[in-house]
GROMACS .gro file of C-alpha atoms in nm:
model
  133
    1MET     CA    1  -0.318 -11.680   2.837
    2ASN     CA    2  -0.273 -11.441   2.572
    3PRO     CA    3   0.107 -11.450   2.481
    4HIS     CA    4   0.108 -11.065   2.435
    5TYR     CA    5   0.098 -11.039   2.805
    6LEU     CA    6   0.449 -11.193   2.808
    7SER     CA    7   0.619 -10.916   2.567
    8VAL     CA    8   0.488 -10.611   2.760
    9VAL     CA    9   0.659 -10.285   2.809
   10PHE     CA   10   0.569 -10.026   3.074
   11ILE     CA   11   0.558  -9.678   2.997
   12SER     CA   12   0.559  -9.405   3.275
   13ARG     CA   13   0.592  -9.023   3.313
   14ASN     CA   14   0.556  -8.992   3.716
   15LEU     CA   15   0.724  -9.317   3.894
   16PRO     CA   16   0.935  -9.239   4.197
   17ALA     CA   17   1.281  -9.251   4.182
   18LYS     CA   18   1.275  -9.535   4.430
   19LEU     CA   19   0.993  -9.795   4.367
   20PRO     CA   20   0.833 -10.010   4.659
   21HIS     CA   21   1.014 -10.341   4.688
   22GLU     CA   22   0.708 -10.535   4.611
   23PHE     CA   23   0.406 -10.398   4.408
   24ILE     CA   24   0.128 -10.498   4.147
   25VAL     CA   25   0.044 -10.362   3.809
   26VAL     CA   26  -0.314 -10.343   3.730
   27THR     CA   27  -0.566 -10.219   3.458
   28ALA     CA   28  -0.949 -10.227   3.389
   29CYS     CA   29  -0.892 -10.188   3.020
   30ASN     CA   30  -1.042 -10.429   2.769
   31PRO     CA   31  -1.193 -10.705   2.999
   32MET     CA   32  -1.115 -11.059   2.869
   33ASP     CA   33  -0.907 -10.920   2.590
   34GLU     CA   34  -1.232 -10.742   2.457
   35ILE     CA   35  -1.113 -10.421   2.272
   36LEU     CA   36  -1.327 -10.133   2.421
   37ASP     CA   37  -1.368  -9.775   2.320
   38GLN     CA   38  -1.103  -9.544   2.473
   39ALA     CA   39  -1.355  -9.333   2.666
   40ILE     CA   40  -1.525  -9.679   2.822
   41ASN     CA   41  -1.173  -9.798   2.916
   42ALA     CA   42  -1.099  -9.444   3.083
   43ARG     CA   43  -1.416  -9.465   3.292
   44ARG     CA   44  -1.349  -9.828   3.400
   45ASN     CA   45  -0.978  -9.710   3.514
   46LEU     CA   46  -1.129  -9.419   3.689
   47ARG     CA   47  -1.346  -9.682   3.897
   48LEU     CA   48  -1.026  -9.884   3.974
   49GLN     CA   49  -0.833  -9.584   4.061
   50GLU     CA   50  -1.088  -9.491   4.310
   51ARG     CA   51  -1.097  -9.865   4.467
   52ILE     CA   52  -0.718  -9.839   4.509
   53ARG     CA   53  -0.738  -9.498   4.669
   54GLU     CA   54  -1.010  -9.589   4.906
   55SER     CA   55  -0.806  -9.894   5.000
   56GLY     CA   56  -0.545  -9.642   5.112
   57HIS     CA   57  -0.261  -9.787   4.878
   58GLU     CA   58  -0.020  -9.563   4.687
   59PHE     CA   59  -0.040  -9.558   4.319
   60TRP     CA   60   0.105  -9.432   4.008
   61GLU     CA   61  -0.019  -9.423   3.643
   62LEU     CA   62   0.161  -9.677   3.431
   63THR     CA   63   0.068  -9.805   3.085
   64GLY     CA   64   0.130 -10.152   2.986
   65ALA     CA   65   0.222 -10.153   2.598
   66SER     CA   66   0.295 -10.390   2.305
   67PRO     CA   67   0.694 -10.359   2.230
   68ASP     CA   68   0.620 -10.168   1.912
   69LEU     CA   69   0.374  -9.948   2.100
   70SER     CA   70   0.089 -10.023   1.853
   71HIS     CA   71  -0.132 -10.134   2.159
   72MET     CA   72  -0.144  -9.962   2.490
   73GLU     CA   73  -0.356 -10.015   2.827
   74PRO     CA   74  -0.326  -9.748   3.070
   75GLY     CA   75  -0.326  -9.895   3.460
   76PHE     CA   76  -0.160  -9.834   3.771
   77LEU     CA   77   0.149  -9.949   3.972
   78THR     CA   78   0.043  -9.990   4.340
   79ASN     CA   79   0.174 -10.140   4.652
   80ALA     CA   80  -0.124 -10.318   4.725
   81SER     CA   81  -0.117 -10.697   4.783
   82LYS     CA   82  -0.134 -10.974   4.522
   83LYS     CA   83  -0.466 -11.088   4.702
   84LYS     CA   84  -0.627 -10.741   4.667
   85GLY     CA   85  -0.503 -10.729   4.300
   86ARG     CA   86  -0.668 -11.067   4.224
   87ARG     CA   87  -0.978 -10.931   4.392
   88TRP     CA   88  -0.980 -10.623   4.192
   89MET     CA   89  -0.886 -10.797   3.848
   90SER     CA   90  -1.156 -11.040   3.902
   91LEU     CA   91  -1.409 -10.745   3.973
   92PHE     CA   92  -1.283 -10.585   3.662
   93LYS     CA   93  -1.294 -10.925   3.459
   94GLN     CA   94  -0.914 -10.920   3.391
   95ARG     CA   95  -0.737 -11.231   3.275
   96ALA     CA   96  -0.402 -11.155   3.456
   97PHE     CA   97  -0.216 -10.890   3.625
   98TYR     CA   98   0.158 -10.832   3.694
   99HIS     CA   99   0.351 -10.867   4.040
  100VAL     CA  100   0.706 -10.718   4.103
  101LEU     CA  101   0.909 -10.858   4.388
  102GLY     CA  102   1.270 -10.681   4.393
  103ASP     CA  103   1.305 -10.644   4.009
  104GLU     CA  104   1.142 -10.975   3.903
  105LEU     CA  105   0.831 -10.944   3.701
  106ILE     CA  106   0.595 -11.211   3.731
  107LEU     CA  107   0.263 -11.262   3.523
  108LEU     CA  108  -0.023 -11.380   3.775
  109PRO     CA  109  -0.349 -11.512   3.622
  110THR     CA  110  -0.652 -11.368   3.788
  111GLU     CA  111  -0.794 -11.723   3.825
  112LYS     CA  112  -0.546 -11.958   4.020
  113LYS     CA  113  -0.613 -12.216   3.773
  114GLU     CA  114  -0.270 -12.138   3.574
  115PRO     CA  115   0.067 -12.097   3.714
  116PRO     CA  116   0.244 -11.778   3.757
  117MET     CA  117   0.506 -11.705   3.494
  118ALA     CA  118   0.850 -11.548   3.554
  119MET     CA  119   0.923 -11.274   3.303
  120GLY     CA  120   1.267 -11.126   3.412
  121SER     CA  121   1.362 -10.795   3.493
  122PHE     CA  122   1.080 -10.528   3.545
  123ARG     CA  123   1.331 -10.224   3.498
  124LYS     CA  124   1.443 -10.383   3.160
  125ARG     CA  125   1.087 -10.334   3.049
  126LEU     CA  126   1.032  -9.980   3.178
  127ILE     CA  127   1.036  -9.660   2.953
  128GLN     CA  128   1.043  -9.358   3.166
  129GLU     CA  129   0.902  -9.047   2.960
  130GLU     CA  130   1.037  -8.720   3.040
  131ILE     CA  131   0.786  -8.454   3.138
  132THR     CA  132   0.838  -8.129   2.940
  133GLY     CA  133   0.647  -7.826   3.025
   0.00000   0.00000   0.00000
């Protein structure tokens, strides 16, 4: 597993004031850690967004980033199940995704060969950007 996944921070501009009690964080960017062009990643994420929408689940844009913000991967926070997330992440060739229960952030490998990794508080890793207009 890529050790950078453990140092992730999350950036959002549009999360609701009250988050679901349980949710997952998914992306279709950079499959199997292969860095793709921004336009390709955007198209992949659009297809993932369509899957989430078709499933009837709520979702909000959320970007996973390195702590210094030098690497960012747009994605989604959704109230879809871990099972659904695992299916989507397998389809989009992702190594892992995040699950949050309460405030506990857990890294879930897409393949069940590796164990989940507890990562502490989700909210402590959340950067809320103000929308100015």
